[in-house]
Amino acid sequence: MMKLLRAHYAPALPPVAIFLISAGSLGFAFYAQYVQKLLPCVLCLYQRVPFYVAGGLAILALLLLRIPGASRVLVYLCGMAFAIGTGIAIYHVGVQELWWEGPAMCGGLTSGAASVADLKAQLMAQPIVRCDKIDWALFGISMPTVNVFFSAILAILCFIAPLRWMKR
């Protein structure tokens, strides 16, 4: 009986796990931003995008579980999103470690100001968050460095999951 239940629910485990991990990661990012007052830089915001994408793809994979091929492809796409997230995080670590320069937007503000006075008001109200500054570290490891390993592991698991748990 347990074997039958496991076989029935196993294909749903990867999309459920991807969704929960993505939601939890974004929840932690919002907690750090709004509760701990750690303002994100542009690259920090870019690192969130793969988690939004993977979470959405995971929901779609759950909805399409009756079409196993489509569900597996969506989990592979989640792996691609996390692989891209790994690349963004590596780039951010390189900027923090001063291995290379960050984008022009790092520390700046993209604005839709209609006049110079509006732009000046926005600049004065907006705190500058530099991409090369480490605001938070655990045992000397910055958040982007943690994200390199976290996203890489998630990417690998997403590439393995359809072969291991989503077979029918």
PDB file of N, CA, C and O in Angstrom, residues 75-101:
ATOM      1  N   VAL A  75      10.093  20.980 -14.965  1.00  0.00           N
ATOM      2  CA  VAL A  75      11.078  20.829 -13.887  1.00  0.00           C
ATOM      3  C   VAL A  75      12.483  21.061 -14.441  1.00  0.00           C
ATOM      4  O   VAL A  75      13.318  21.698 -13.785  1.00  0.00           O
ATOM      5  N   TYR A  76      12.759  20.583 -15.653  1.00  0.00           N
ATOM      6  CA  TYR A  76      14.047  20.876 -16.290  1.00  0.00           C
ATOM      7  C   TYR A  76      14.219  22.386 -16.483  1.00  0.00           C
ATOM      8  O   TYR A  76      15.306  22.931 -16.285  1.00  0.00           O
ATOM      9  N   LEU A  77      13.150  23.067 -16.877  1.00  0.00           N
ATOM     10  CA  LEU A  77      13.217  24.525 -17.036  1.00  0.00           C
ATOM     11  C   LEU A  77      13.490  25.217 -15.697  1.00  0.00           C
ATOM     12  O   LEU A  77      14.181  26.241 -15.655  1.00  0.00           O
ATOM     13  N   CYS A  78      12.949  24.661 -14.623  1.00  0.00           N
ATOM     14  CA  CYS A  78      13.283  25.189 -13.291  1.00  0.00           C
ATOM     15  C   CYS A  78      14.780  25.054 -13.037  1.00  0.00           C
ATOM     16  O   CYS A  78      15.412  25.963 -12.494  1.00  0.00           O
ATOM     17  N   GLY A  79      15.344  23.925 -13.456  1.00  0.00           N
ATOM     18  CA  GLY A  79      16.782  23.733 -13.337  1.00  0.00           C
ATOM     19  C   GLY A  79      17.553  24.774 -14.121  1.00  0.00           C
ATOM     20  O   GLY A  79      18.578  25.294 -13.650  1.00  0.00           O
ATOM     21  N   MET A  80      17.072  25.106 -15.315  1.00  0.00           N
ATOM     22  CA  MET A  80      17.720  26.158 -16.111  1.00  0.00           C
ATOM     23  C   MET A  80      17.627  27.506 -15.403  1.00  0.00           C
ATOM     24  O   MET A  80      18.594  28.269 -15.393  1.00  0.00           O
ATOM     25  N   ALA A  81      16.468  27.793 -14.809  1.00  0.00           N
ATOM     26  CA  ALA A  81      16.315  29.059 -14.072  1.00  0.00           C
ATOM     27  C   ALA A  81      17.308  29.123 -12.923  1.00  0.00           C
ATOM     28  O   ALA A  81      17.966  30.152 -12.704  1.00  0.00           O
ATOM     29  N   PHE A  82      17.444  28.030 -12.187  1.00  0.00           N
ATOM     30  CA  PHE A  82      18.392  28.022 -11.073  1.00  0.00           C
ATOM     31  C   PHE A  82      19.835  28.082 -11.567  1.00  0.00           C
ATOM     32  O   PHE A  82      20.690  28.683 -10.910  1.00  0.00           O
ATOM     33  N   ALA A  83      20.130  27.493 -12.722  1.00  0.00           N
ATOM     34  CA  ALA A  83      21.481  27.589 -13.286  1.00  0.00           C
ATOM     35  C   ALA A  83      21.793  29.039 -13.662  1.00  0.00           C
ATOM     36  O   ALA A  83      22.901  29.530 -13.406  1.00  0.00           O
ATOM     37  N   ILE A  84      20.818  29.721 -14.235  1.00  0.00           N
ATOM     38  CA  ILE A  84      20.994  31.143 -14.548  1.00  0.00           C
ATOM     39  C   ILE A  84      21.169  31.937 -13.255  1.00  0.00           C
ATOM     40  O   ILE A  84      22.012  32.833 -13.170  1.00  0.00           O
ATOM     41  N   GLY A  85      20.390  31.589 -12.232  1.00  0.00           N
ATOM     42  CA  GLY A  85      20.540  32.234 -10.923  1.00  0.00           C
ATOM     43  C   GLY A  85      21.931  32.027 -10.347  1.00  0.00           C
ATOM     44  O   GLY A  85      22.490  32.932  -9.712  1.00  0.00           O
ATOM     45  N   THR A  86      22.503  30.852 -10.571  1.00  0.00           N
ATOM     46  CA  THR A  86      23.868  30.589 -10.119  1.00  0.00           C
ATOM     47  C   THR A  86      24.838  31.538 -10.815  1.00  0.00           C
ATOM     48  O   THR A  86      25.725  32.111 -10.179  1.00  0.00           O
ATOM     49  N   GLY A  87      24.646  31.724 -12.106  1.00  0.00           N
ATOM     50  CA  GLY A  87      25.499  32.652 -12.858  1.00  0.00           C
ATOM     51  C   GLY A  87      25.390  34.082 -12.360  1.00  0.00           C
ATOM     52  O   GLY A  87      26.397  34.784 -12.220  1.00  0.00           O
ATOM     53  N   ILE A  88      24.170  34.519 -12.093  1.00  0.00           N
ATOM     54  CA  ILE A  88      23.971  35.880 -11.570  1.00  0.00           C
ATOM     55  C   ILE A  88      24.652  36.019 -10.213  1.00  0.00           C
ATOM     56  O   ILE A  88      25.302  37.028  -9.936  1.00  0.00           O
ATOM     57  N   ALA A  89      24.502  35.001  -9.374  1.00  0.00           N
ATOM     58  CA  ALA A  89      25.119  35.047  -8.044  1.00  0.00           C
ATOM     59  C   ALA A  89      26.646  35.053  -8.139  1.00  0.00           C
ATOM     60  O   ALA A  89      27.319  35.769  -7.387  1.00  0.00           O
ATOM     61  N   ILE A  90      27.208  34.272  -9.059  1.00  0.00           N
ATOM     62  CA  ILE A  90      28.668  34.281  -9.259  1.00  0.00           C
ATOM     63  C   ILE A  90      29.120  35.666  -9.688  1.00  0.00           C
ATOM     64  O   ILE A  90      30.131  36.191  -9.198  1.00  0.00           O
ATOM     65  N   TYR A  91      28.377  36.272 -10.603  1.00  0.00           N
ATOM     66  CA  TYR A  91      28.704  37.624 -11.048  1.00  0.00           C
ATOM     67  C   TYR A  91      28.675  38.588  -9.862  1.00  0.00           C
ATOM     68  O   TYR A  91      29.574  39.418  -9.701  1.00  0.00           O
ATOM     69  N   HIS A  92      27.658  38.476  -9.007  1.00  0.00           N
ATOM     70  CA  HIS A  92      27.531  39.366  -7.851  1.00  0.00           C
ATOM     71  C   HIS A  92      28.692  39.158  -6.875  1.00  0.00           C
ATOM     72  O   HIS A  92      29.235  40.117  -6.335  1.00  0.00           O
ATOM     73  N   VAL A  93      29.072  37.912  -6.644  1.00  0.00           N
ATOM     74  CA  VAL A  93      30.217  37.636  -5.768  1.00  0.00           C
ATOM     75  C   VAL A  93      31.469  38.282  -6.350  1.00  0.00           C
ATOM     76  O   VAL A  93      32.267  38.881  -5.620  1.00  0.00           O
ATOM     77  N   GLY A  94      31.651  38.186  -7.661  1.00  0.00           N
ATOM     78  CA  GLY A  94      32.801  38.817  -8.309  1.00  0.00           C
ATOM     79  C   GLY A  94      32.821  40.321  -8.132  1.00  0.00           C
ATOM     80  O   GLY A  94      33.880  40.921  -7.924  1.00  0.00           O
ATOM     81  N   VAL A  95      31.656  40.940  -8.186  1.00  0.00           N
ATOM     82  CA  VAL A  95      31.561  42.390  -7.958  1.00  0.00           C
ATOM     83  C   VAL A  95      31.901  42.704  -6.499  1.00  0.00           C
ATOM     84  O   VAL A  95      32.654  43.638  -6.213  1.00  0.00           O
ATOM     85  N   GLN A  96      31.365  41.913  -5.563  1.00  0.00           N
ATOM     86  CA  GLN A  96      31.645  42.139  -4.139  1.00  0.00           C
ATOM     87  C   GLN A  96      33.126  41.956  -3.819  1.00  0.00           C
ATOM     88  O   GLN A  96      33.673  42.676  -2.999  1.00  0.00           O
ATOM     89  N   GLU A  97      33.746  40.979  -4.444  1.00  0.00           N
ATOM     90  CA  GLU A  97      35.162  40.697  -4.174  1.00  0.00           C
ATOM     91  C   GLU A  97      36.089  41.582  -5.008  1.00  0.00           C
ATOM     92  O   GLU A  97      37.306  41.432  -4.944  1.00  0.00           O
ATOM     93  N   LEU A  98      35.500  42.488  -5.814  1.00  0.00           N
ATOM     94  CA  LEU A  98      36.229  43.426  -6.666  1.00  0.00           C
ATOM     95  C   LEU A  98      37.072  42.714  -7.731  1.00  0.00           C
ATOM     96  O   LEU A  98      38.130  43.194  -8.124  1.00  0.00           O
ATOM     97  N   TRP A  99      36.578  41.553  -8.191  1.00  0.00           N
ATOM     98  CA  TRP A  99      37.246  40.853  -9.278  1.00  0.00           C
ATOM     99  C   TRP A  99      36.950  41.551 -10.601  1.00  0.00           C
ATOM    100  O   TRP A  99      37.727  41.478 -11.531  1.00  0.00           O
ATOM    101  N   TRP A 100      35.783  42.176 -10.685  1.00  0.00           N
ATOM    102  CA  TRP A 100      35.388  42.950 -11.850  1.00  0.00           C
ATOM    103  C   TRP A 100      34.393  44.001 -11.409  1.00  0.00           C
ATOM    104  O   TRP A 100      33.891  43.972 -10.294  1.00  0.00           O
ATOM    105  N   GLU A 101      34.125  44.945 -12.316  1.00  0.00           N
ATOM    106  CA  GLU A 101      33.185  46.019 -12.000  1.00  0.00           C
ATOM    107  C   GLU A 101      31.751  45.539 -12.184  1.00  0.00           C
ATOM    108  O   GLU A 101      31.478  44.708 -13.037  1.00  0.00           O
TER     109      GLU A 101
END
